[in-house]
Short mmCIF file of C-alpha atoms and ligand atoms in Angstrom, two decimals:
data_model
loop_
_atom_site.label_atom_id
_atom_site.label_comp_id
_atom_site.label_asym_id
_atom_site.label_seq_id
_atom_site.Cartn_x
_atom_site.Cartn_y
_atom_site.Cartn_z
CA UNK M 1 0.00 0.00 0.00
CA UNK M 2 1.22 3.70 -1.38
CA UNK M 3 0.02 6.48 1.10
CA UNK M 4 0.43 10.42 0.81
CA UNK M 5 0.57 12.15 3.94
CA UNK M 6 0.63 15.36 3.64
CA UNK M 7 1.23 17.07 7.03
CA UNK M 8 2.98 20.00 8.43
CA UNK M 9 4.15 18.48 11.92
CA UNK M 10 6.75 17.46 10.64
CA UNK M 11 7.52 15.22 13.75
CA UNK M 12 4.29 13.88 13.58
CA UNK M 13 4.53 13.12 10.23
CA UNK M 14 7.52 11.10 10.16
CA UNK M 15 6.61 9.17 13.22
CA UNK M 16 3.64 7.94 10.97
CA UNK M 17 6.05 7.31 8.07
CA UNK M 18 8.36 5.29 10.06
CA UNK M 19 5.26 3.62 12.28
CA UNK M 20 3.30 2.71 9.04
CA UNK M 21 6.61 1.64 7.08
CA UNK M 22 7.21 -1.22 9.85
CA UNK M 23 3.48 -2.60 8.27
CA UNK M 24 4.55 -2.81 4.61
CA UNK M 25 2.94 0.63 3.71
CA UNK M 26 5.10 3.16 2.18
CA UNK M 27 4.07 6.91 3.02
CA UNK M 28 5.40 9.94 1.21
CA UNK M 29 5.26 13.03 3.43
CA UNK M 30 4.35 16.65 2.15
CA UNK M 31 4.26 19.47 4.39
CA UNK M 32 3.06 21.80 2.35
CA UNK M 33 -0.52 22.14 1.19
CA UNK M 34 0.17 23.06 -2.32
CA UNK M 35 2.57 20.49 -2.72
CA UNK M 36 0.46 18.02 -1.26
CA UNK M 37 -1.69 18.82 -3.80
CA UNK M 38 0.60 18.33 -6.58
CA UNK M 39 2.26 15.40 -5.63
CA UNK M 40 -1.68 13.81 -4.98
CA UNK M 41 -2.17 14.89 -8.40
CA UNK M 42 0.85 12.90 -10.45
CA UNK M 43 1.37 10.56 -8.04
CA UNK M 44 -0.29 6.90 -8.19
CA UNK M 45 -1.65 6.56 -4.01
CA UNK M 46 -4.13 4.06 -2.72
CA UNK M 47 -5.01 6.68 0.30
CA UNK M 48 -4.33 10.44 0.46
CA UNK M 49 -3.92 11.46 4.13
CA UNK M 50 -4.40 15.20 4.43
CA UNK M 51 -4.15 17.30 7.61
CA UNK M 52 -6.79 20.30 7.92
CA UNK M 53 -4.55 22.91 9.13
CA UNK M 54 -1.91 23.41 6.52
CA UNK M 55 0.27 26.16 4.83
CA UNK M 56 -0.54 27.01 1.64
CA UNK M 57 -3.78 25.50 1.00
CA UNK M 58 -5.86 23.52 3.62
CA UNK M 59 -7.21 19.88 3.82
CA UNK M 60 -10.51 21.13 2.64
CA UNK M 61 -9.35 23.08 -0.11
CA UNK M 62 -7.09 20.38 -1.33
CA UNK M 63 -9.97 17.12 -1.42
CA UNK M 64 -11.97 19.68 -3.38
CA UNK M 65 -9.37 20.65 -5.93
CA UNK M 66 -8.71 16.89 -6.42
CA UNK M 67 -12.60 16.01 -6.48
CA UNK M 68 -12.65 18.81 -9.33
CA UNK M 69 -9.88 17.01 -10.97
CA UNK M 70 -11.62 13.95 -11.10
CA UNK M 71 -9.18 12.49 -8.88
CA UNK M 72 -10.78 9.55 -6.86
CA UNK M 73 -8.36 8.00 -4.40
CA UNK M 74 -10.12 7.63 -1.29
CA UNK M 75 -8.97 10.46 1.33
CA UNK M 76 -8.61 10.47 5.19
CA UNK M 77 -8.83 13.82 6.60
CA UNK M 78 -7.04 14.73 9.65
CA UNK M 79 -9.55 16.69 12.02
CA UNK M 80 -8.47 18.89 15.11
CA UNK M 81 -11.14 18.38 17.81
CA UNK M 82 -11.06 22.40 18.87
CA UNK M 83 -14.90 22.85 17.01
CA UNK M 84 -13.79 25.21 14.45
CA UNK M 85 -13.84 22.16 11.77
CA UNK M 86 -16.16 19.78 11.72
CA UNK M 87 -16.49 16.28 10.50
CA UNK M 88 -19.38 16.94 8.31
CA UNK M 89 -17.68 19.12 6.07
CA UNK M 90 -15.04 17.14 5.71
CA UNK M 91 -16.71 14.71 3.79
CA UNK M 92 -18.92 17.11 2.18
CA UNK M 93 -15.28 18.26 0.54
CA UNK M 94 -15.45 14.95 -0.96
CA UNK M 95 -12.97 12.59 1.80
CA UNK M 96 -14.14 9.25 2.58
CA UNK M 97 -13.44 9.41 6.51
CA UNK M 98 -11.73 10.97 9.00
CA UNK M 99 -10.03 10.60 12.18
CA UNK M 100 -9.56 13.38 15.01
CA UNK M 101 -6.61 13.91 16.07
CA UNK M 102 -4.98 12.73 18.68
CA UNK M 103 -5.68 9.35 17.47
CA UNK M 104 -3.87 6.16 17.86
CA UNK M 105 -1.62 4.61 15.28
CA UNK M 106 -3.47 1.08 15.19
CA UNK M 107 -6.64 2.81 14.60
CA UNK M 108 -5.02 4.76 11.74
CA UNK M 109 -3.34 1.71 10.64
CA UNK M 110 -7.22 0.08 10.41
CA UNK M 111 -8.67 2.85 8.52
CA UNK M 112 -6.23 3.27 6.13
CA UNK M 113 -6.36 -0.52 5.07
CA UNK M 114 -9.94 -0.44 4.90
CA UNK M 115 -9.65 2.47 2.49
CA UNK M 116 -7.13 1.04 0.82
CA UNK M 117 -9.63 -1.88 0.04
CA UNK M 118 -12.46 -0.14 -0.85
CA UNK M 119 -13.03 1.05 -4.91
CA UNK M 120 -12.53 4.48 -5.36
CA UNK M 121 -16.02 6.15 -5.87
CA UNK M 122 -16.78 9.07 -8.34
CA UNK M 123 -18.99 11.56 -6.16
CA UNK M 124 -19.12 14.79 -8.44
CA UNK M 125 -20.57 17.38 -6.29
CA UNK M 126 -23.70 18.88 -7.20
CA UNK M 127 -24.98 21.92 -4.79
CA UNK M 128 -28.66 23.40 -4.95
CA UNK M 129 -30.56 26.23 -2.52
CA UNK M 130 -34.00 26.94 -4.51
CA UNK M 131 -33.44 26.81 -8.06
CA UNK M 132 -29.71 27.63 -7.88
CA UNK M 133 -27.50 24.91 -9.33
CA UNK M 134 -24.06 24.19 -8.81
CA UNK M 135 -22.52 21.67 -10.18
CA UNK M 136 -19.06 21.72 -8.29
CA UNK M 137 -17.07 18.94 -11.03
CA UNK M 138 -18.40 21.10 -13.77
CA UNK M 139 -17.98 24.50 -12.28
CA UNK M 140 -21.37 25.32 -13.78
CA UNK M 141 -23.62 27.82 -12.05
CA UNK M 142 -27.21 27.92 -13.12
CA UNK M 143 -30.43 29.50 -11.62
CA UNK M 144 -33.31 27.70 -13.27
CA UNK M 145 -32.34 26.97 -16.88
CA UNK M 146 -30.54 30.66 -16.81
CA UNK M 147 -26.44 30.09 -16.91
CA UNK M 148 -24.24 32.20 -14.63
CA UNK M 149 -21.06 33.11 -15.41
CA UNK M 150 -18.77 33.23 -12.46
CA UNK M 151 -15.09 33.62 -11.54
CA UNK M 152 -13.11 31.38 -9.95
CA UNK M 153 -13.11 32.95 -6.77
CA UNK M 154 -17.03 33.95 -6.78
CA UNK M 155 -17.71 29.80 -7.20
CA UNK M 156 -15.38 29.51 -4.19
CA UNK M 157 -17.09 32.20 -2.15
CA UNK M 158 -20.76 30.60 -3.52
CA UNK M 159 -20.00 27.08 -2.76
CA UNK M 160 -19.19 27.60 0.53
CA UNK M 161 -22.35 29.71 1.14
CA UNK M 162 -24.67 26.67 -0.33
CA UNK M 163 -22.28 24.24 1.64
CA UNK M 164 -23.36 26.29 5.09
CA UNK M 165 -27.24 25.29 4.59
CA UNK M 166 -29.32 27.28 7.20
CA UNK M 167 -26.34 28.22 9.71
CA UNK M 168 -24.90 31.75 8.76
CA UNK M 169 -21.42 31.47 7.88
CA UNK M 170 -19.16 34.22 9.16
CA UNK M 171 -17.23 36.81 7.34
CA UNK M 172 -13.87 35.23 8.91
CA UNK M 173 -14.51 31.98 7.98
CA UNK M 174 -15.31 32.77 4.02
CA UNK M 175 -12.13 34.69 4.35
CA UNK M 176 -9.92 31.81 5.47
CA UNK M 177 -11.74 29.17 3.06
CA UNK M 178 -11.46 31.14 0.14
CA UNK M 179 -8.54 33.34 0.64
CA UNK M 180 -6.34 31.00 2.95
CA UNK M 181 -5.11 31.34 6.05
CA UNK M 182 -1.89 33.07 5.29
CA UNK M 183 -3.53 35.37 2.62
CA UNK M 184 -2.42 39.24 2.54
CA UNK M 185 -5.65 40.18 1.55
CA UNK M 186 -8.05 42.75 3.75
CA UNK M 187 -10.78 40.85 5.09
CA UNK M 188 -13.22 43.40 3.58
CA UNK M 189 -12.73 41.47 0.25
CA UNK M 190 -15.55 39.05 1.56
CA UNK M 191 -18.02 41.86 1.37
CA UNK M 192 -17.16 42.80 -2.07
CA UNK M 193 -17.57 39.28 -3.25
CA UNK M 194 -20.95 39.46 -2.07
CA UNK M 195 -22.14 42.33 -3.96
CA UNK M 196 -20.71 40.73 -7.24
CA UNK M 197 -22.23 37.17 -6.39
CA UNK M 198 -25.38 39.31 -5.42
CA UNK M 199 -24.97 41.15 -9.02
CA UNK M 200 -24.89 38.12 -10.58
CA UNK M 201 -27.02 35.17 -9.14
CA UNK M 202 -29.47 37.76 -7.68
CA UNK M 203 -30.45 41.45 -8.97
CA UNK M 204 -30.92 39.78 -12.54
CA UNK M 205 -33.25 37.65 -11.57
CA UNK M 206 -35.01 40.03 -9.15
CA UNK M 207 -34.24 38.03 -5.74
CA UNK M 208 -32.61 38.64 -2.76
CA UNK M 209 -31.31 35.04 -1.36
CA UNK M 210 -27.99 36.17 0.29
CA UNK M 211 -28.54 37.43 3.84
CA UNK M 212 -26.53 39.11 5.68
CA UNK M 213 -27.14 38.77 9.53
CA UNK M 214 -25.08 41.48 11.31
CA UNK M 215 -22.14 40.15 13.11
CA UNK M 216 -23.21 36.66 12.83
CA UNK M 217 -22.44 35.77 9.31
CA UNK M 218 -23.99 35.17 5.77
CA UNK M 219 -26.16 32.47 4.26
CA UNK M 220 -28.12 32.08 1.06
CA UNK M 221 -31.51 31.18 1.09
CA UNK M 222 -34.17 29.61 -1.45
CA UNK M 223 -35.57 32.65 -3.69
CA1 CA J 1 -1.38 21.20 10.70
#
């Protein structure tokens, strides 16, 4: 078994290395989120480990980018149990489990084989709030048989407004989603991006389904 870990403890990671390498199962180690994601891109893995907390680009971001690549090797996210991430998303990114950290080696060991075993699964992503469609693999925004055009970073900034459902999502945590957590970007970006996402999936069609809830967050609603 080929595993990619990609983890910035670097301690951490090559205790799992060396732990998992006694087993038979040969881990390559990233530390960086952006190489994680390229070296989960070109290389052949049976699992993809990925940490949450990561420079460059986080756990989340990185399952999605692969899921958008078509990429279907079965991923084990890494979760922190301090409540700012939660399970759920995880594998709404598109990972096939997850373990919280701290979590012991054998159990790791046991998840990763069973992983390992099972066939990867194509699970293209397909987000809807009211008659807004979008179709994550496709990057195809559509509200009722009406196509939106969006940039790259308006999807981002939508998709994680339909991903929050009915709980508001707050300005800070769009920010670090979309913009990273190391971004040099002013926060007040996240406002902008809602008056073009509002200019473009909204005033054209005469709705108003992104609400902004004053120091709480924002969520988008059926029209
Ligand atoms: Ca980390």
């Amino acid at each position: 078994m080929r595993v990619l870990l990609v983890e910035d403890e670097e301690r951490l990671a090559e205790t799992i290395r060396d732990g998992l390498s006694e087993h038979g199962v040969t881990a390559d180690i990233e530390h960086d989120g952006r190489e994680g994601l390229f070296r989960a891109k070109v290389g052949s893995y049976d699992v993809i480990v990925l940490d949450i907390m990561l420079p460059g680009l986080n756990g989340y971001q990185i399952c999605r980018k692969l899921r958008e690549a078509e990429i279907w090797t079965p991923i084990l996210m890494l979760t922190a149990k301090d409540g700012e991430w939660d399970e759920a998303e995880a594998l709404d990114t598109g990972a096939d489990d997850y373990l919280s950290k701290p979590f012991s080696f054998v159990v790791l060991l046991a998840r990763l084989r069973a992983l390992a075993r099972r066939p990867s699964v194509e699970r293209p992503v397909v987000l809807q709030v009211g008659d807004l469609v979008f179709d994550v693999a496709s990057s195809a925004v559509r509200r009722g048989e009406t196509a939106i055009d969006l940039t790259r970073t308006e999807m981002q900034v939508l998709e994680v407004l339909m991903r929050g459902g009915d709980t508001p999502v707050s300005k800070q945590q769009i920010y670090d989603r979309v913009w990273g957590f190391d971004a040099d970007v002013d926060p007040k970006i996240v406002e902008v991006y809602m008056r073009y996402l509002r200019r473009k999936i909204d005033e054209p069609f005469d709705v108003s389904t992104i609400k902004n809830q004053r120091g709480v967050g924002y969520r988008i609603v059926a029209a």
